[in-house]
PDB file of C-alpha atoms in Angstrom:
ATOM      1  CA  UNK L  30      86.372 109.825 106.114  1.00  0.00           C
ATOM      2  CA  UNK L  31      90.017 109.859 107.221  1.00  0.00           C
ATOM      3  CA  UNK L  32      91.151 108.287 103.933  1.00  0.00           C
ATOM      4  CA  UNK L  33      90.046 111.336 101.963  1.00  0.00           C
ATOM      5  CA  UNK L  34      92.814 113.255 103.696  1.00  0.00           C
ATOM      6  CA  UNK L  35      95.316 111.014 101.925  1.00  0.00           C
ATOM      7  CA  UNK L  36      93.759 111.816  98.535  1.00  0.00           C
ATOM      8  CA  UNK L  37      93.751 108.146  97.541  1.00  0.00           C
ATOM      9  CA  UNK L  38      92.347 107.643  94.059  1.00  0.00           C
ATOM     10  CA  UNK L  39      90.819 104.223  93.487  1.00  0.00           C
ATOM     11  CA  UNK L  40      90.283 102.558  90.128  1.00  0.00           C
ATOM     12  CA  UNK L  41      89.204  99.044  89.123  1.00  0.00           C
ATOM     13  CA  UNK L  42      92.852  98.108  88.609  1.00  0.00           C
ATOM     14  CA  UNK L  43      94.179  99.783  91.782  1.00  0.00           C
ATOM     15  CA  UNK L  44      96.789  97.982  93.862  1.00  0.00           C
ATOM     16  CA  UNK L  45      98.443  98.813  97.180  1.00  0.00           C
ATOM     17  CA  UNK L  46     102.140  98.111  97.641  1.00  0.00           C
ATOM     18  CA  UNK L  47     102.906  96.820 101.113  1.00  0.00           C
ATOM     19  CA  UNK L  48     106.309  98.225 102.004  1.00  0.00           C
ATOM     20  CA  UNK L  49     108.163 101.478 101.457  1.00  0.00           C
ATOM     21  CA  UNK L  50     111.862 100.634 101.004  1.00  0.00           C
ATOM     22  CA  UNK L  51     113.376 102.372  97.979  1.00  0.00           C
ATOM     23  CA  UNK L  52     115.284  99.312  96.724  1.00  0.00           C
ATOM     24  CA  UNK L  53     112.121  97.202  96.747  1.00  0.00           C
ATOM     25  CA  UNK L  54     108.800  99.031  96.711  1.00  0.00           C
ATOM     26  CA  UNK L  55     110.289 102.143  95.136  1.00  0.00           C
ATOM     27  CA  UNK L  56     112.077 100.181  92.449  1.00  0.00           C
ATOM     28  CA  UNK L  57     108.950  98.221  91.509  1.00  0.00           C
ATOM     29  CA  UNK L  58     106.926 101.421  91.357  1.00  0.00           C
ATOM     30  CA  UNK L  59     108.992 102.594  88.381  1.00  0.00           C
ATOM     31  CA  UNK L  60     107.677  99.850  86.089  1.00  0.00           C
ATOM     32  CA  UNK L  61     104.671  98.035  87.593  1.00  0.00           C
ATOM     33  CA  UNK L  62     102.004 100.360  86.207  1.00  0.00           C
ATOM     34  CA  UNK L  63     103.504 100.422  82.717  1.00  0.00           C
ATOM     35  CA  UNK L  64     104.031  96.674  82.455  1.00  0.00           C
ATOM     36  CA  UNK L  65     100.993  95.193  84.174  1.00  0.00           C
ATOM     37  CA  UNK L  66      98.407  97.913  83.663  1.00  0.00           C
ATOM     38  CA  UNK L  67      97.897  98.374  87.389  1.00  0.00           C
ATOM     39  CA  UNK L  68      97.258 101.661  89.120  1.00  0.00           C
ATOM     40  CA  UNK L  69      99.355 102.035  92.276  1.00  0.00           C
ATOM     41  CA  UNK L  70      96.936 103.735  94.630  1.00  0.00           C
ATOM     42  CA  UNK L  71      99.104 103.865  97.738  1.00  0.00           C
ATOM     43  CA  UNK L  72     101.940 102.386  99.757  1.00  0.00           C
ATOM     44  CA  UNK L  73     101.498 100.768 103.155  1.00  0.00           C
ATOM     45  CA  UNK L  74     103.802 100.882 106.149  1.00  0.00           C
ATOM     46  CA  UNK L  75     102.403  97.799 107.964  1.00  0.00           C
ATOM     47  CA  UNK L  76     102.785  99.377 111.376  1.00  0.00           C
ATOM     48  CA  UNK L  77     100.699 101.654 113.563  1.00  0.00           C
ATOM     49  CA  UNK L  78     103.779 103.791 114.203  1.00  0.00           C
ATOM     50  CA  UNK L  79     104.341 106.450 111.508  1.00  0.00           C
ATOM     51  CA  UNK L  80     107.743 106.544 109.856  1.00  0.00           C
ATOM     52  CA  UNK L  81     110.223 109.130 111.058  1.00  0.00           C
ATOM     53  CA  UNK L  82     113.140 109.124 108.636  1.00  0.00           C
ATOM     54  CA  UNK L  83     115.553 112.031 108.366  1.00  0.00           C
ATOM     55  CA  UNK L  84     117.525 111.750 105.097  1.00  0.00           C
ATOM     56  CA  UNK L  85     120.059 114.242 106.437  1.00  0.00           C
ATOM     57  CA  UNK L  86     121.164 111.658 108.986  1.00  0.00           C
ATOM     58  CA  UNK L  87     121.724 108.958 106.354  1.00  0.00           C
ATOM     59  CA  UNK L  88     124.979 108.877 104.400  1.00  0.00           C
ATOM     60  CA  UNK L  89     124.620 107.635 100.828  1.00  0.00           C
ATOM     61  CA  UNK L  90     126.946 108.237  97.903  1.00  0.00           C
ATOM     62  CA  UNK L  91     124.143 107.950  95.353  1.00  0.00           C
ATOM     63  CA  UNK L  92     122.511 111.276  94.490  1.00  0.00           C
ATOM     64  CA  UNK L  93     119.075 109.859  93.654  1.00  0.00           C
ATOM     65  CA  UNK L  94     117.253 108.076  96.471  1.00  0.00           C
ATOM     66  CA  UNK L  95     113.612 108.331  97.533  1.00  0.00           C
ATOM     67  CA  UNK L  96     112.741 108.491 101.229  1.00  0.00           C
ATOM     68  CA  UNK L  97     109.221 108.220 102.633  1.00  0.00           C
ATOM     69  CA  UNK L  98     107.693 110.936 104.742  1.00  0.00           C
ATOM     70  CA  UNK L  99     105.131 110.173 107.413  1.00  0.00           C
ATOM     71  CA  UNK L 100     102.271 110.090 104.880  1.00  0.00           C
ATOM     72  CA  UNK L 101     103.829 109.936 101.393  1.00  0.00           C
ATOM     73  CA  UNK L 102     106.266 107.919  99.288  1.00  0.00           C
ATOM     74  CA  UNK L 103     107.182 108.630  95.667  1.00  0.00           C
ATOM     75  CA  UNK L 104     104.367 111.176  95.382  1.00  0.00           C
ATOM     76  CA  UNK L 105     101.765 108.628  96.441  1.00  0.00           C
ATOM     77  CA  UNK L 106      99.903 108.286  99.760  1.00  0.00           C
ATOM     78  CA  UNK L 107     101.539 106.205 102.472  1.00  0.00           C
ATOM     79  CA  UNK L 108      99.295 104.648 105.138  1.00  0.00           C
ATOM     80  CA  UNK L 109     100.681 103.592 108.507  1.00  0.00           C
ATOM     81  CA  UNK L 110      98.580 100.729 109.832  1.00  0.00           C
ATOM     82  CA  UNK L 111      99.074  97.141 110.947  1.00  0.00           C
ATOM     83  CA  UNK L 112      95.450  96.429 109.977  1.00  0.00           C
ATOM     84  CA  UNK L 113      96.044  97.441 106.398  1.00  0.00           C
ATOM     85  CA  UNK L 114      93.726  94.837 104.872  1.00  0.00           C
ATOM     86  CA  UNK L 115      90.753  96.397 106.672  1.00  0.00           C
ATOM     87  CA  UNK L 116      91.849  99.834 105.536  1.00  0.00           C
ATOM     88  CA  UNK L 117      92.167  98.755 101.904  1.00  0.00           C
ATOM     89  CA  UNK L 118      88.734  97.156 101.892  1.00  0.00           C
ATOM     90  CA  UNK L 119      87.194 100.332 103.307  1.00  0.00           C
ATOM     91  CA  UNK L 120      88.898 102.360 100.587  1.00  0.00           C
ATOM     92  CA  UNK L 121      87.775  99.904  97.897  1.00  0.00           C
ATOM     93  CA  UNK L 122      91.146  98.349  96.983  1.00  0.00           C
ATOM     94  CA  UNK L 123      91.247  94.547  96.710  1.00  0.00           C
ATOM     95  CA  UNK L 124      94.696  93.988  95.194  1.00  0.00           C
ATOM     96  CA  UNK L 125      98.036  94.070  96.997  1.00  0.00           C
ATOM     97  CA  UNK L 126     101.727  93.338  96.475  1.00  0.00           C
ATOM     98  CA  UNK L 127     103.804  92.616  99.596  1.00  0.00           C
ATOM     99  CA  UNK L 128     107.431  93.775  99.254  1.00  0.00           C
ATOM    100  CA  UNK L 129     108.518  93.556 102.907  1.00  0.00           C
ATOM    101  CA  UNK L 130     112.260  92.866 103.212  1.00  0.00           C
ATOM    102  CA  UNK L 131     112.258  90.341 106.059  1.00  0.00           C
ATOM    103  CA  UNK L 132     111.130  86.975 104.589  1.00  0.00           C
ATOM    104  CA  UNK L 133     109.207  85.825 107.656  1.00  0.00           C
ATOM    105  CA  UNK L 134     107.467  89.173 107.968  1.00  0.00           C
ATOM    106  CA  UNK L 135     106.654  89.038 104.249  1.00  0.00           C
ATOM    107  CA  UNK L 136     105.128  85.596 104.784  1.00  0.00           C
ATOM    108  CA  UNK L 137     103.013  86.887 107.685  1.00  0.00           C
ATOM    109  CA  UNK L 138     101.722  89.783 105.598  1.00  0.00           C
ATOM    110  CA  UNK L 139     100.905  87.445 102.689  1.00  0.00           C
ATOM    111  CA  UNK L 140      98.967  85.139 105.029  1.00  0.00           C
ATOM    112  CA  UNK L 141      97.163  88.170 106.441  1.00  0.00           C
ATOM    113  CA  UNK L 142      96.161  89.263 102.931  1.00  0.00           C
ATOM    114  CA  UNK L 143      94.857  85.779 102.112  1.00  0.00           C
ATOM    115  CA  UNK L 144      92.849  85.642 105.335  1.00  0.00           C
ATOM    116  CA  UNK L 145      91.181  88.882 104.285  1.00  0.00           C
ATOM    117  CA  UNK L 146      90.481  87.696 100.726  1.00  0.00           C
ATOM    118  CA  UNK L 147      92.746  90.251  99.070  1.00  0.00           C
ATOM    119  CA  UNK L 148      94.118  89.406  95.637  1.00  0.00           C
ATOM    120  CA  UNK L 149      97.905  89.097  95.733  1.00  0.00           C
ATOM    121  CA  UNK L 150      99.384  90.063  92.388  1.00  0.00           C
ATOM    122  CA  UNK L 151     102.662  89.026  90.748  1.00  0.00           C
ATOM    123  CA  UNK L 152     105.161  91.635  89.550  1.00  0.00           C
ATOM    124  CA  UNK L 153     107.251  90.469  86.588  1.00  0.00           C
ATOM    125  CA  UNK L 154     109.657  92.889  84.901  1.00  0.00           C
ATOM    126  CA  UNK L 155     109.443  92.901  81.086  1.00  0.00           C
ATOM    127  CA  UNK L 156     113.083  91.828  80.743  1.00  0.00           C
ATOM    128  CA  UNK L 157     112.549  88.712  82.886  1.00  0.00           C
ATOM    129  CA  UNK L 158     112.594  85.519  80.799  1.00  0.00           C
ATOM    130  CA  UNK L 159     110.411  82.542  81.674  1.00  0.00           C
ATOM    131  CA  UNK L 160     110.875  79.185  79.980  1.00  0.00           C
ATOM    132  CA  UNK L 161     107.959  76.836  79.286  1.00  0.00           C
ATOM    133  CA  UNK L 162     105.723  75.575  82.100  1.00  0.00           C
ATOM    134  CA  UNK L 163     107.103  77.815  84.843  1.00  0.00           C
ATOM    135  CA  UNK L 164     104.743  77.922  87.822  1.00  0.00           C
ATOM    136  CA  UNK L 165     104.488  81.123  89.832  1.00  0.00           C
ATOM    137  CA  UNK L 166     102.149  81.170  92.826  1.00  0.00           C
ATOM    138  CA  UNK L 167     101.098  84.389  94.589  1.00  0.00           C
ATOM    139  CA  UNK L 168     102.991  87.621  95.216  1.00  0.00           C
ATOM    140  CA  UNK L 169     106.022  86.658  93.132  1.00  0.00           C
ATOM    141  CA  UNK L 170     108.488  89.442  92.266  1.00  0.00           C
ATOM    142  CA  UNK L 171     110.836  89.020  89.303  1.00  0.00           C
ATOM    143  CA  UNK L 172     113.194  91.936  88.806  1.00  0.00           C
ATOM    144  CA  UNK L 173     115.004  92.854  85.616  1.00  0.00           C
ATOM    145  CA  UNK L 174     116.928  90.188  83.654  1.00  0.00           C
ATOM    146  CA  UNK L 175     115.808  87.281  85.814  1.00  0.00           C
ATOM    147  CA  UNK L 176     115.904  83.935  83.989  1.00  0.00           C
ATOM    148  CA  UNK L 177     113.544  81.202  85.174  1.00  0.00           C
ATOM    149  CA  UNK L 178     114.241  77.764  83.727  1.00  0.00           C
ATOM    150  CA  UNK L 179     111.903  75.123  82.359  1.00  0.00           C
ATOM    151  CA  UNK L 180     109.257  73.879  84.812  1.00  0.00           C
ATOM    152  CA  UNK L 181     110.693  75.767  87.730  1.00  0.00           C
ATOM    153  CA  UNK L 182     108.244  76.447  90.568  1.00  0.00           C
ATOM    154  CA  UNK L 183     108.192  79.686  92.554  1.00  0.00           C
ATOM    155  CA  UNK L 184     106.118  79.599  95.747  1.00  0.00           C
ATOM    156  CA  UNK L 185     104.323  82.516  97.410  1.00  0.00           C
ATOM    157  CA  UNK L 186     106.361  85.632  98.095  1.00  0.00           C
ATOM    158  CA  UNK L 187     109.503  84.578  96.214  1.00  0.00           C
ATOM    159  CA  UNK L 188     111.781  87.377  94.985  1.00  0.00           C
ATOM    160  CA  UNK L 189     114.158  86.756  92.067  1.00  0.00           C
ATOM    161  CA  UNK L 190     116.530  89.652  91.452  1.00  0.00           C
ATOM    162  CA  UNK L 191     118.355  89.181  88.158  1.00  0.00           C
ATOM    163  CA  UNK L 192     119.289  85.560  88.914  1.00  0.00           C
ATOM    164  CA  UNK L 193     119.707  82.622  86.512  1.00  0.00           C
ATOM    165  CA  UNK L 194     117.693  79.582  87.576  1.00  0.00           C
ATOM    166  CA  UNK L 195     117.999  76.290  85.721  1.00  0.00           C
ATOM    167  CA  UNK L 196     115.275  73.724  85.022  1.00  0.00           C
ATOM    168  CA  UNK L 197     112.931  71.988  87.487  1.00  0.00           C
ATOM    169  CA  UNK L 198     113.951  74.113  90.463  1.00  0.00           C
ATOM    170  CA  UNK L 199     111.662  74.658  93.451  1.00  0.00           C
ATOM    171  CA  UNK L 200     111.968  77.949  95.340  1.00  0.00           C
ATOM    172  CA  UNK L 201     109.810  77.809  98.442  1.00  0.00           C
ATOM    173  CA  UNK L 202     107.858  80.503 100.262  1.00  0.00           C
ATOM    174  CA  UNK L 203     109.365  83.954 100.643  1.00  0.00           C
ATOM    175  CA  UNK L 204     112.909  83.011  99.678  1.00  0.00           C
ATOM    176  CA  UNK L 205     114.999  85.525  97.764  1.00  0.00           C
ATOM    177  CA  UNK L 206     117.619  84.872  95.117  1.00  0.00           C
ATOM    178  CA  UNK L 207     119.810  87.789  94.134  1.00  0.00           C
ATOM    179  CA  UNK L 208     122.156  88.080  91.157  1.00  0.00           C
ATOM    180  CA  UNK L 209     123.667  84.642  91.515  1.00  0.00           C
ATOM    181  CA  UNK L 210     126.148  83.272  89.016  1.00  0.00           C
ATOM    182  CA  UNK L 211     124.108  80.142  88.378  1.00  0.00           C
ATOM    183  CA  UNK L 212     121.619  77.798  90.023  1.00  0.00           C
ATOM    184  CA  UNK L 213     121.624  74.425  88.292  1.00  0.00           C
ATOM    185  CA  UNK L 214     118.731  72.063  87.663  1.00  0.00           C
ATOM    186  CA  UNK L 215     116.582  70.170  90.176  1.00  0.00           C
ATOM    187  CA  UNK L 216     117.613  72.480  93.024  1.00  0.00           C
ATOM    188  CA  UNK L 217     115.283  73.151  95.950  1.00  0.00           C
ATOM    189  CA  UNK L 218     115.603  76.289  98.069  1.00  0.00           C
ATOM    190  CA  UNK L 219     113.728  76.078 101.384  1.00  0.00           C
ATOM    191  CA  UNK L 220     111.388  78.758 102.651  1.00  0.00           C
ATOM    192  CA  UNK L 221     112.699  82.035 104.115  1.00  0.00           C
ATOM    193  CA  UNK L 222     116.172  81.436 102.646  1.00  0.00           C
ATOM    194  CA  UNK L 223     118.382  83.910 100.805  1.00  0.00           C
ATOM    195  CA  UNK L 224     120.971  83.340  98.095  1.00  0.00           C
ATOM    196  CA  UNK L 225     123.265  86.308  97.606  1.00  0.00           C
ATOM    197  CA  UNK L 226     125.159  87.841  94.691  1.00  0.00           C
ATOM    198  CA  UNK L 227     127.579  85.660  92.752  1.00  0.00           C
ATOM    199  CA  UNK L 228     126.733  82.340  94.415  1.00  0.00           C
ATOM    200  CA  UNK L 229     126.707  79.086  92.428  1.00  0.00           C
ATOM    201  CA  UNK L 230     124.623  76.037  93.328  1.00  0.00           C
ATOM    202  CA  UNK L 231     125.196  72.850  91.334  1.00  0.00           C
ATOM    203  CA  UNK L 232     122.473  70.424  90.187  1.00  0.00           C
ATOM    204  CA  UNK L 233     120.316  68.397  92.602  1.00  0.00           C
ATOM    205  CA  UNK L 234     121.122  70.383  95.732  1.00  0.00           C
ATOM    206  CA  UNK L 235     118.687  70.813  98.615  1.00  0.00           C
ATOM    207  CA  UNK L 236     118.988  74.052 100.603  1.00  0.00           C
ATOM    208  CA  UNK L 237     117.051  73.993 103.883  1.00  0.00           C
ATOM    209  CA  UNK L 238     114.647  76.514 105.351  1.00  0.00           C
ATOM    210  CA  UNK L 239     115.821  79.831 106.790  1.00  0.00           C
ATOM    211  CA  UNK L 240     119.334  79.472 105.389  1.00  0.00           C
ATOM    212  CA  UNK L 241     121.740  81.964 103.845  1.00  0.00           C
ATOM    213  CA  UNK L 242     124.034  81.283 100.896  1.00  0.00           C
ATOM    214  CA  UNK L 243     126.609  84.066 101.067  1.00  0.00           C
ATOM    215  CA  UNK L 244     127.911  86.136  98.180  1.00  0.00           C
ATOM    216  CA  UNK L 245     130.268  84.249  95.890  1.00  0.00           C
ATOM    217  CA  UNK L 246     129.687  80.896  97.591  1.00  0.00           C
ATOM    218  CA  UNK L 247     130.000  77.595  95.724  1.00  0.00           C
ATOM    219  CA  UNK L 248     127.488  75.018  96.985  1.00  0.00           C
ATOM    220  CA  UNK L 249     128.410  71.416  96.183  1.00  0.00           C
ATOM    221  CA  UNK L 250     126.520  69.626  98.982  1.00  0.00           C
ATOM    222  CA  UNK L 251     123.089  69.829 100.555  1.00  0.00           C
ATOM    223  CA  UNK L 252     122.556  72.604 103.108  1.00  0.00           C
ATOM    224  CA  UNK L 253     120.603  71.982 106.322  1.00  0.00           C
ATOM    225  CA  UNK L 254     117.971  74.287 107.823  1.00  0.00           C
ATOM    226  CA  UNK L 255     119.189  77.462 109.577  1.00  0.00           C
ATOM    227  CA  UNK L 256     122.649  77.303 107.998  1.00  0.00           C
ATOM    228  CA  UNK L 257     124.922  80.117 106.802  1.00  0.00           C
ATOM    229  CA  UNK L 258     127.230  79.218 103.885  1.00  0.00           C
ATOM    230  CA  UNK L 259     130.094  81.654 103.374  1.00  0.00           C
ATOM    231  CA  UNK L 260     132.407  79.949 100.869  1.00  0.00           C
TER     232      UNK L 260
END
């Protein structure tokens, strides 16, 4: 059995993290097991091509940064396979969390997991604050100090990274909201969109699909699909 070579330990609460980037998968690894009582069995590089990363060729000022090897990330096995759902089922793992950076790719991987009847978990940091009647669908990721307002709805694959969201907002599939200054009430963010650090969106704004709200932007009017807002 080729999976024995990876020394993958499987428990009833085992989950595979799809992705290997330090700022996403690596960051979640530091708290997911403690908070949600999951056992992270392995990471997945959703590609048939093994990773080949040389940290010596990457310039970073920070002294602490985890890089994956071909078969390991953060002292856990790393599998390189595009057919990762089949691999997980053979190993005996039925839970997954997709952390892929690209929103459309994340959506594809989430759909792939659903097609293969894998359970997609949510990852909610203990410092995240959820008001009453918040709805979170599948594979939601809420990083530290995220604030989710009353009756806000987060669709599949949404990532909230320390942002403040007001009441009755709708954040559609695989959008990401970073440390924005404020998102008002009754705001809708279309699928595959990104809202970057320091942005402000006033009440009752509609942001289209596949759009980008740049860092520090002030949004006072609706934003069409496939639009980049920079001020």
